[in-house]
Amino acid sequence: MIGGRSLMKRDGAGGSQLPLRLRIVAAIAVGIFLGGVFAFFYPDGLFVSSPPIHHSIANSDLEDVSSSCESSERINMLKSEFVAASEKNAQLKKQIRELTEKLQLAEQGKDSAQKQVLVLGEQQKAGPFGTVKGLRTNPIVIPDESINPRLAKILAKVAVKNELIVALANSNVKEMLEVWFTSIKRVGIPNYLVIALDEEIASFCQSNDVPVYKRDPDEGIDSVAKTGGNHAVSGLKFRILREFLQLGYSVLLSDVDIVYLENPFEYLYRDSDVESMTDGHDNMTAYGYNDVFDEPEMGWARYAHTMRIWVYNSGFFYIRPTIPSIELLDRVTGRLSRENAWDQAVFNEELFFPSHPGYEGLHASRRTMDYYLFMNSKVLFKFVRKDSKLKKLKPVIVHVNYHPDKFPRMKAVVDYYVNGKQDALDPFPLGSEW
Ligand SMILES: *[C@@H]1O[C@H](CO)[C@@H](O)[C@H](O)[C@H]1NC(C)=O
């Protein structure tokens, strides 16, 4: 087809002497002949857009048949075909690269999905509407006694149903510690343990028949333990707790500015990695609420909804021995070693911030304790002591977390709830006066 057209052109340009009809017949004959030749050498057609064919044309004997003019024209066309083909080739390569990337991502996804299945058990179909429930009670780790055989022995003796109260103490908090363990003994809680951070506290506990554990010397921990301020010592617990969880125990971590009025183990749900008392003081602040932020200049969309919750109190929480729990301890310990931060703020940030670009969130399950049963001192001194109904309620514990005059307030709590002294809470101001 192409060959025929270019031959006609050449014929017309030549200006032959033969009669018109004969010239047409000759032209057709030559056309058919050359068509046959092309068909023989190029059964796939001239313009197959792959470089090798272009190459073979360039070296072909057929160049002799055509004039140099028309073959250069053809070469130009083939060149442009080649450029187009190269572009197409580049596009295809890009597509292959993209598809390979997608395949790799899919493989990764499959991999982590399989890990999830390994952890969570069989893959399942979703049940009917209203019957499906996600996992919040993660499987516990296999206990590993080899990491601390001495502690393993102590815990085997002290723990009840693989759980116990644990408190850290150094001599700075000795008098509060006494109120603390006296209240625990009064309620009759057997499963509690003091981690003594110095010798004085260790012997103080021993002489009072309080279960005590003195850690093996560890330079990094010991310097903080002996001389550290309130926050520094508070940060230590995340590091020390790890071994308890690795040994397979659930820990109810307790600060020592806490008075026990009931056995807390009778009031736990045990369905979450972390079950914590709150710094909140009512249903909204303790359990979470939608805090609507107003930007009038946005007009129709002036209300931005935000999720808020008062922080969990890292001085009293129940933590189950699961992978997310241990990851939480590691993350908090790691950040406290790098940043000069408040351990309670870090504890909450790790618990609550979701994954986002450049950050992988923790995704541990959480439960907020009832703020009337596990009562902070703001709830007690701001609301409960002034409310005739709430005054009759008996909390499980009271944590004097909001007030620096901890010791006198702890004794007042004991006087009020244990010794029946109705006006014991009255002399104290609501907040501290700095
Ligand atoms: C606060 O929450 C508790 C427990 O969810 C509920 O029983 C109670 O009615 C709530 N109180 C108010 C004032 O909403």
Short mmCIF file of C-alpha atoms and ligand atoms in Angstrom, two decimals:
data_model
loop_
_atom_site.label_atom_id
_atom_site.label_comp_id
_atom_site.label_asym_id
_atom_site.label_seq_id
_atom_site.Cartn_x
_atom_site.Cartn_y
_atom_site.Cartn_z
CA MET A 1 0.00 0.00 0.00
CA ILE A 2 2.61 2.50 1.08
CA GLY A 3 5.06 1.25 -1.58
CA GLY A 4 2.40 1.62 -4.26
CA ARG A 5 1.59 5.18 -3.40
CA SER A 6 5.22 6.34 -3.44
CA LEU A 7 5.82 4.56 -6.78
CA MET A 8 2.89 6.34 -8.39
CA LYS A 9 4.36 9.59 -7.26
CA ARG A 10 7.74 8.78 -8.75
CA ASP A 11 6.16 7.64 -12.00
CA GLY A 12 4.24 10.89 -12.35
CA ALA A 13 7.36 12.94 -11.76
CA GLY A 14 9.35 10.98 -14.41
CA GLY A 15 7.08 12.06 -17.39
CA SER A 16 7.19 8.89 -19.62
CA GLN A 17 6.55 8.93 -23.42
CA LEU A 18 4.15 5.87 -23.35
CA PRO A 19 0.36 6.23 -23.97
CA LEU A 20 -1.60 6.96 -20.78
CA ARG A 21 -3.43 3.61 -20.56
CA LEU A 22 -0.19 1.65 -21.02
CA ARG A 23 1.55 3.79 -18.41
CA ILE A 24 -1.23 3.07 -15.92
CA VAL A 25 -1.10 -0.65 -16.58
CA ALA A 26 2.72 -0.61 -16.23
CA ALA A 27 2.46 1.35 -13.05
CA ILE A 28 -0.07 -1.12 -11.60
CA ALA A 29 2.15 -4.03 -12.62
CA VAL A 30 5.23 -2.50 -11.02
CA GLY A 31 3.13 -1.66 -7.96
CA ILE A 32 1.93 -5.25 -7.63
CA PHE A 33 5.46 -6.54 -8.10
CA LEU A 34 6.96 -4.27 -5.50
CA GLY A 35 4.05 -4.95 -3.19
CA GLY A 36 4.94 -8.63 -3.47
CA VAL A 37 8.60 -7.90 -2.75
CA PHE A 38 7.71 -5.85 0.35
CA ALA A 39 5.25 -8.46 1.46
CA PHE A 40 7.99 -11.07 1.15
CA PHE A 41 10.65 -9.20 3.09
CA TYR A 42 8.32 -7.47 5.54
CA PRO A 43 5.46 -9.83 6.25
CA ASP A 44 4.63 -7.76 9.38
CA GLY A 45 4.45 -4.50 7.51
CA LEU A 46 6.98 -1.70 7.32
CA PHE A 47 5.86 0.32 10.35
CA VAL A 48 6.14 -2.25 13.08
CA SER A 49 7.41 -0.06 15.86
CA SER A 50 10.32 -1.98 17.19
CA PRO A 51 13.90 -0.89 16.83
CA PRO A 52 15.30 -4.11 15.24
CA ILE A 53 13.02 -3.73 12.20
CA HIS A 54 14.08 -0.16 11.76
CA HIS A 55 17.65 -1.38 11.81
CA SER A 56 17.03 -4.01 9.14
CA ILE A 57 15.40 -1.46 6.86
CA ALA A 58 18.36 0.83 7.15
CA ASN A 59 20.63 -1.93 5.83
CA SER A 60 18.26 -3.43 3.34
CA ASP A 61 18.95 -3.96 -0.37
CA LEU A 62 15.58 -2.38 -0.99
CA GLU A 63 17.22 0.98 -0.54
CA ASP A 64 18.47 0.50 -4.10
CA VAL A 65 14.96 0.11 -5.44
CA SER A 66 13.74 3.43 -4.11
CA SER A 67 15.25 6.78 -4.69
CA SER A 68 17.34 8.28 -1.88
CA CYS A 69 14.70 11.00 -1.49
CA GLU A 70 11.84 8.70 -0.72
CA SER A 71 13.90 6.39 1.46
CA SER A 72 15.03 9.34 3.61
CA GLU A 73 11.39 10.31 3.88
CA ARG A 74 10.62 6.78 4.97
CA ILE A 75 13.50 6.82 7.40
CA ASN A 76 12.18 10.03 8.90
CA MET A 77 8.78 8.44 9.34
CA LEU A 78 10.38 5.37 10.85
CA LYS A 79 12.45 7.58 13.13
CA SER A 80 9.36 9.29 14.42
CA GLU A 81 7.76 5.89 14.82
CA PHE A 82 10.83 4.86 16.76
CA VAL A 83 10.63 7.91 19.02
CA ALA A 84 6.96 7.18 19.65
CA ALA A 85 7.82 3.56 20.37
CA SER A 86 10.60 4.58 22.77
CA GLU A 87 8.16 6.83 24.58
CA LYS A 88 5.68 4.00 24.79
CA ASN A 89 8.44 1.76 26.08
CA ALA A 90 9.35 4.27 28.81
CA GLN A 91 5.69 4.47 29.78
CA LEU A 92 5.44 0.71 30.02
CA LYS A 93 8.59 0.57 32.14
CA LYS A 94 7.08 3.15 34.49
CA GLN A 95 3.90 1.10 34.71
CA ILE A 96 5.91 -2.00 35.51
CA ARG A 97 7.75 -0.12 38.25
CA GLU A 98 4.49 1.14 39.72
CA LEU A 99 2.91 -2.27 39.60
CA THR A 100 5.97 -3.82 41.24
CA GLU A 101 5.74 -1.27 44.03
CA LYS A 102 2.05 -2.02 44.45
CA LEU A 103 2.81 -5.72 44.55
CA GLN A 104 5.46 -5.19 47.23
CA LEU A 105 3.04 -3.11 49.31
CA ALA A 106 0.39 -5.77 48.93
CA GLU A 107 2.92 -8.39 50.04
CA GLN A 108 3.77 -6.29 53.10
CA GLY A 109 0.09 -5.86 53.85
CA LYS A 110 -0.43 -9.58 53.52
CA ASP A 111 2.54 -10.13 55.81
CA SER A 112 1.27 -7.92 58.63
CA ALA A 113 -2.25 -9.23 58.16
CA GLN A 114 -0.86 -12.73 58.58
CA LYS A 115 1.00 -11.65 61.71
CA GLN A 116 -2.29 -10.31 63.08
CA VAL A 117 -3.98 -13.60 62.31
CA LEU A 118 -1.14 -15.42 64.05
CA VAL A 119 -1.69 -13.29 67.14
CA LEU A 120 -5.44 -13.15 67.10
CA GLY A 121 -6.27 -16.62 65.86
CA GLU A 122 -8.38 -17.73 62.94
CA GLN A 123 -9.54 -15.35 60.26
CA GLN A 124 -13.27 -14.97 60.42
CA LYS A 125 -16.22 -13.70 58.44
CA ALA A 126 -18.02 -10.75 59.98
CA GLY A 127 -21.21 -11.75 61.76
CA PRO A 128 -24.61 -10.07 61.28
CA PHE A 129 -25.32 -6.45 62.21
CA GLY A 130 -24.80 -5.66 65.87
CA THR A 131 -23.01 -8.89 66.70
CA VAL A 132 -19.41 -8.04 65.82
CA LYS A 133 -16.94 -6.97 68.49
CA GLY A 134 -13.30 -5.99 68.12
CA LEU A 135 -10.56 -7.30 70.32
CA ARG A 136 -9.66 -5.31 73.43
CA THR A 137 -8.46 -8.12 75.69
CA ASN A 138 -5.13 -8.98 74.13
CA PRO A 139 -3.46 -12.34 74.80
CA ILE A 140 -0.89 -12.32 77.58
CA VAL A 141 2.77 -13.10 76.98
CA ILE A 142 4.39 -16.44 77.82
CA PRO A 143 6.09 -15.93 81.20
CA ASP A 144 9.89 -15.85 80.99
CA GLU A 145 11.40 -16.64 84.41
CA SER A 146 14.94 -16.53 83.07
CA ILE A 147 14.93 -12.73 82.98
CA ASN A 148 14.83 -12.48 86.80
CA PRO A 149 14.58 -15.77 88.76
CA ARG A 150 14.83 -14.03 92.15
CA LEU A 151 11.88 -11.73 91.41
CA ALA A 152 10.00 -14.69 89.91
CA LYS A 153 10.27 -16.49 93.26
CA ILE A 154 9.05 -13.46 95.23
CA LEU A 155 6.10 -12.93 92.88
CA ALA A 156 5.12 -16.59 93.01
CA LYS A 157 4.77 -16.14 96.79
CA VAL A 158 3.13 -12.70 96.89
CA ALA A 159 0.79 -12.59 93.88
CA VAL A 160 -2.79 -13.81 93.93
CA LYS A 161 -4.18 -15.08 90.61
CA ASN A 162 -1.06 -13.67 88.91
CA GLU A 163 -1.73 -10.11 90.01
CA LEU A 164 -0.44 -7.75 92.68
CA ILE A 165 -0.14 -4.13 93.78
CA VAL A 166 3.34 -2.69 93.25
CA ALA A 167 4.72 0.56 94.66
CA LEU A 168 8.15 2.18 94.40
CA ALA A 169 9.48 3.99 97.45
CA ASN A 170 12.61 5.69 98.74
CA SER A 171 13.15 7.27 102.16
CA ASN A 172 11.68 10.61 101.01
CA VAL A 173 8.19 9.10 101.17
CA LYS A 174 8.60 6.96 104.31
CA GLU A 175 5.74 8.43 106.37
CA MET A 176 3.28 8.26 103.45
CA LEU A 177 4.37 4.70 102.78
CA GLU A 178 3.37 3.81 106.32
CA VAL A 179 -0.16 5.21 105.86
CA TRP A 180 -0.24 3.40 102.51
CA PHE A 181 0.63 -0.13 103.76
CA THR A 182 -1.37 0.33 106.97
CA SER A 183 -4.49 0.98 104.87
CA ILE A 184 -3.73 -2.06 102.69
CA LYS A 185 -3.29 -4.30 105.72
CA ARG A 186 -6.51 -2.97 107.26
CA VAL A 187 -8.49 -3.97 104.16
CA GLY A 188 -6.76 -7.36 104.19
CA ILE A 189 -5.13 -7.23 100.76
CA PRO A 190 -2.39 -9.90 100.68
CA ASN A 191 -0.93 -9.35 97.21
CA TYR A 192 1.17 -6.21 97.34
CA LEU A 193 4.87 -5.49 97.07
CA VAL A 194 7.10 -2.51 97.78
CA ILE A 195 10.09 -1.99 95.52
CA ALA A 196 12.57 -0.45 97.91
CA LEU A 197 14.80 2.09 96.20
CA ASP A 198 17.14 2.36 99.16
CA GLU A 199 18.29 0.30 102.15
CA GLU A 200 16.34 2.33 104.71
CA ILE A 201 13.02 1.58 103.03
CA ALA A 202 13.96 -2.08 102.59
CA SER A 203 14.57 -2.54 106.32
CA PHE A 204 11.56 -0.35 107.21
CA CYS A 205 9.34 -2.73 105.22
CA GLN A 206 10.97 -5.83 106.66
CA SER A 207 10.46 -4.61 110.22
CA ASN A 208 6.81 -3.92 109.43
CA ASP A 209 6.21 -7.27 107.78
CA VAL A 210 5.60 -5.63 104.41
CA PRO A 211 6.54 -7.68 101.30
CA VAL A 212 9.55 -5.94 99.84
CA TYR A 213 11.85 -6.39 96.89
CA LYS A 214 15.23 -4.74 96.61
CA ARG A 215 16.53 -4.70 93.06
CA ASP A 216 19.97 -5.88 92.08
CA PRO A 217 22.39 -2.95 91.75
CA ASP A 218 21.93 -1.10 88.45
CA GLU A 219 23.87 2.12 88.03
CA GLY A 220 21.47 3.88 85.71
CA ILE A 221 18.47 3.19 87.90
CA ASP A 222 20.13 3.49 91.30
CA SER A 223 21.37 7.06 90.96
CA VAL A 224 17.86 8.24 90.03
CA ALA A 225 16.29 6.06 92.70
CA LYS A 226 18.37 7.50 95.53
CA THR A 227 18.61 11.15 94.64
CA GLY A 228 15.87 11.68 92.07
CA GLY A 229 13.02 14.08 92.63
CA ASN A 230 9.34 13.19 92.47
CA HIS A 231 9.07 13.07 88.66
CA ALA A 232 12.39 11.30 88.08
CA VAL A 233 11.47 8.51 90.50
CA SER A 234 8.02 8.35 88.97
CA GLY A 235 9.56 7.73 85.54
CA LEU A 236 11.57 4.80 86.91
CA LYS A 237 8.51 2.65 87.41
CA PHE A 238 8.00 2.14 83.67
CA ARG A 239 11.47 0.66 83.43
CA ILE A 240 11.17 -1.52 86.50
CA LEU A 241 7.66 -2.77 85.71
CA ARG A 242 8.80 -4.43 82.50
CA GLU A 243 10.22 -7.44 84.34
CA PHE A 244 6.96 -7.98 86.21
CA LEU A 245 5.05 -8.17 82.95
CA GLN A 246 7.68 -10.37 81.32
CA LEU A 247 7.26 -12.75 84.23
CA GLY A 248 3.56 -12.93 83.32
CA TYR A 249 2.01 -10.86 86.11
CA SER A 250 -0.63 -8.17 85.93
CA VAL A 251 0.41 -5.20 88.02
CA LEU A 252 -1.72 -2.64 89.80
CA LEU A 253 0.87 0.11 89.92
CA SER A 254 0.34 2.37 92.90
CA ASP A 255 1.89 5.61 94.11
CA VAL A 256 2.25 5.80 97.88
CA ASP A 257 0.01 8.88 98.33
CA ILE A 258 -2.98 6.56 98.17
CA VAL A 259 -5.32 5.30 100.88
CA TYR A 260 -6.98 1.89 100.33
CA LEU A 261 -10.53 1.51 101.62
CA GLU A 262 -11.57 -1.64 99.71
CA ASN A 263 -9.77 -4.38 97.82
CA PRO A 264 -9.32 -2.92 94.31
CA PHE A 265 -9.01 -6.36 92.72
CA GLU A 266 -12.74 -6.81 93.31
CA TYR A 267 -13.47 -3.76 91.15
CA LEU A 268 -11.39 -4.34 88.05
CA TYR A 269 -12.70 -5.27 84.58
CA ARG A 270 -9.41 -6.79 83.32
CA ASP A 271 -10.51 -6.40 79.69
CA SER A 272 -7.92 -3.85 78.57
CA ASP A 273 -4.16 -3.51 78.34
CA VAL A 274 -4.32 -0.50 80.61
CA GLU A 275 -7.10 0.24 83.10
CA SER A 276 -6.37 3.52 84.82
CA MET A 277 -7.73 6.01 87.29
CA THR A 278 -8.40 9.42 85.84
CA ASP A 279 -7.50 13.00 86.65
CA GLY A 280 -11.00 13.91 85.47
CA HIS A 281 -13.74 15.04 87.87
CA ASP A 282 -17.03 14.31 86.07
CA ASN A 283 -18.40 12.08 83.31
CA MET A 284 -17.19 14.32 80.52
CA THR A 285 -13.67 14.99 81.72
CA ALA A 286 -13.12 11.44 82.96
CA TYR A 287 -14.69 9.47 80.12
CA GLY A 288 -14.19 11.78 77.14
CA TYR A 289 -16.30 14.32 75.27
CA ASN A 290 -16.71 16.19 72.03
CA ASP A 291 -15.33 19.65 72.70
CA VAL A 292 -16.67 21.99 69.99
CA PHE A 293 -14.27 24.70 68.95
CA ASP A 294 -15.80 27.82 67.43
CA GLU A 295 -14.30 29.74 64.50
CA PRO A 296 -16.98 32.32 63.53
CA GLU A 297 -14.99 33.51 60.49
CA MET A 298 -15.60 30.07 58.90
CA GLY A 299 -19.31 30.86 58.64
CA TRP A 300 -21.27 27.74 57.77
CA ALA A 301 -18.42 25.50 59.08
CA ARG A 302 -17.63 27.55 62.20
CA TYR A 303 -17.84 24.57 64.59
CA ALA A 304 -14.82 22.28 64.70
CA HIS A 305 -15.38 19.18 66.82
CA THR A 306 -12.47 17.98 68.94
CA MET A 307 -12.01 14.87 71.09
CA ARG A 308 -10.96 15.54 74.67
CA ILE A 309 -10.32 13.56 77.81
CA TRP A 310 -8.56 14.39 81.06
CA VAL A 311 -5.32 12.45 81.38
CA TYR A 312 -5.01 9.04 82.94
CA ASN A 313 -3.25 9.12 86.27
CA SER A 314 0.01 7.29 85.88
CA GLY A 315 0.17 6.89 89.67
CA PHE A 316 -2.56 4.27 89.74
CA PHE A 317 -3.20 1.91 86.84
CA TYR A 318 -3.69 -1.77 86.23
CA ILE A 319 -1.59 -3.15 83.40
CA ARG A 320 -1.95 -6.61 81.88
CA PRO A 321 1.12 -8.54 80.67
CA THR A 322 0.51 -8.15 76.94
CA ILE A 323 2.69 -7.07 74.02
CA PRO A 324 1.02 -3.62 73.71
CA SER A 325 1.49 -3.09 77.47
CA ILE A 326 5.18 -3.91 77.33
CA GLU A 327 5.52 -1.75 74.22
CA LEU A 328 3.92 1.10 76.20
CA LEU A 329 6.46 0.72 79.01
CA ASP A 330 9.32 0.65 76.51
CA ARG A 331 8.08 3.69 74.65
CA VAL A 332 7.62 5.73 77.82
CA THR A 333 11.00 4.64 79.21
CA GLY A 334 12.68 5.45 75.90
CA ARG A 335 11.18 8.90 75.66
CA LEU A 336 11.92 9.76 79.29
CA SER A 337 15.56 8.86 78.72
CA ARG A 338 15.76 11.20 75.72
CA GLU A 339 13.47 14.06 76.74
CA ASN A 340 13.13 16.12 79.86
CA ALA A 341 9.43 15.36 80.11
CA TRP A 342 6.79 14.63 82.74
CA ASP A 343 6.18 10.89 82.81
CA GLN A 344 2.40 11.24 83.11
CA ALA A 345 2.21 13.44 80.01
CA VAL A 346 4.35 10.99 78.04
CA PHE A 347 2.31 8.02 79.30
CA ASN A 348 -0.88 9.64 78.01
CA GLU A 349 0.55 10.80 74.70
CA GLU A 350 1.73 7.28 73.95
CA LEU A 351 -1.64 5.85 74.96
CA PHE A 352 -3.82 8.24 72.99
CA PHE A 353 -2.14 9.63 69.87
CA PRO A 354 -3.02 7.66 66.70
CA SER A 355 -0.64 6.71 63.92
CA HIS A 356 0.04 9.45 61.40
CA PRO A 357 2.65 10.22 58.75
CA GLY A 358 6.07 9.70 60.30
CA TYR A 359 4.63 8.17 63.49
CA GLU A 360 3.32 4.77 64.43
CA GLY A 361 0.84 4.90 67.29
CA LEU A 362 0.75 2.38 70.15
CA HIS A 363 -2.86 1.16 69.87
CA ALA A 364 -3.13 -0.41 73.31
CA SER A 365 -6.65 -0.95 74.66
CA ARG A 366 -7.68 1.36 77.51
CA ARG A 367 -10.32 1.60 80.20
CA THR A 368 -11.03 4.54 82.49
CA MET A 369 -11.80 3.57 86.07
CA ASP A 370 -14.93 4.89 87.82
CA TYR A 371 -13.86 8.26 89.24
CA TYR A 372 -16.04 7.87 92.34
CA LEU A 373 -14.58 4.45 93.18
CA PHE A 374 -11.00 5.31 92.28
CA MET A 375 -11.16 8.87 93.54
CA ASN A 376 -8.66 11.66 93.01
CA SER A 377 -8.35 14.39 95.60
CA LYS A 378 -9.99 17.05 93.42
CA VAL A 379 -13.17 14.99 93.25
CA LEU A 380 -13.03 14.49 97.01
CA PHE A 381 -12.26 18.03 98.09
CA LYS A 382 -14.18 19.92 95.40
CA PHE A 383 -17.38 17.86 95.16
CA VAL A 384 -17.74 14.86 97.42
CA ARG A 385 -17.11 16.43 100.83
CA LYS A 386 -19.72 19.14 100.09
CA ASP A 387 -22.44 16.81 98.77
CA SER A 388 -24.60 14.98 101.32
CA LYS A 389 -25.30 12.09 98.91
CA LEU A 390 -21.75 11.67 97.62
CA LYS A 391 -20.42 11.87 101.18
CA LYS A 392 -22.09 8.53 101.91
CA LEU A 393 -20.29 6.81 99.03
CA LYS A 394 -17.30 4.72 99.95
CA PRO A 395 -14.51 4.80 97.40
CA VAL A 396 -12.17 1.87 96.80
CA ILE A 397 -9.13 4.13 97.00
CA VAL A 398 -8.44 7.83 97.41
CA HIS A 399 -5.37 9.26 95.67
CA VAL A 400 -4.08 12.55 97.04
CA ASN A 401 -2.68 13.47 93.64
CA TYR A 402 -3.94 17.04 93.34
CA HIS A 403 -2.51 18.32 96.63
CA PRO A 404 1.07 18.83 97.81
CA ASP A 405 0.17 18.51 101.52
CA LYS A 406 -0.28 14.79 100.93
CA PHE A 407 0.48 13.40 104.36
CA PRO A 408 -2.09 15.43 106.40
CA ARG A 409 -4.75 14.89 103.72
CA MET A 410 -4.09 11.14 103.65
CA LYS A 411 -4.57 11.01 107.42
CA ALA A 412 -7.77 13.05 107.07
CA VAL A 413 -9.07 10.55 104.50
CA VAL A 414 -8.41 7.71 106.94
CA ASP A 415 -10.10 9.68 109.73
CA TYR A 416 -13.14 10.38 107.60
CA TYR A 417 -13.69 7.01 105.93
CA VAL A 418 -12.21 4.62 108.50
CA ASN A 419 -12.53 6.33 111.87
CA GLY A 420 -15.88 7.97 111.14
CA LYS A 421 -14.70 11.48 111.91
CA GLN A 422 -17.36 13.41 109.95
CA ASP A 423 -15.53 16.76 109.87
CA ALA A 424 -12.05 15.40 109.12
CA LEU A 425 -12.02 16.73 105.54
CA ASP A 426 -13.40 20.18 106.35
CA PRO A 427 -10.31 22.17 107.45
CA PHE A 428 -8.51 21.82 104.12
CA PRO A 429 -8.69 24.47 101.39
CA LEU A 430 -9.86 23.24 97.98
CA GLY A 431 -6.60 23.94 96.18
CA SER A 432 -3.11 24.53 97.44
CA GLU A 433 -1.94 28.10 97.91
CA TRP A 434 1.31 27.41 96.05
C1 LIG B 1 -22.18 9.35 84.50
O1 LIG B 1 -21.78 8.07 84.04
C2 LIG B 1 -22.32 7.01 84.80
C3 LIG B 1 -21.66 5.73 84.33
O2 LIG B 1 -21.58 5.69 82.95
C4 LIG B 1 -23.82 7.00 84.65
O3 LIG B 1 -24.39 5.93 85.38
C5 LIG B 1 -24.37 8.32 85.15
O4 LIG B 1 -25.74 8.40 84.94
C6 LIG B 1 -23.68 9.48 84.44
N1 LIG B 1 -24.07 10.72 85.08
C7 LIG B 1 -24.48 11.76 84.41
C8 LIG B 1 -24.79 12.99 85.22
O5 LIG B 1 -24.58 11.75 83.21
#
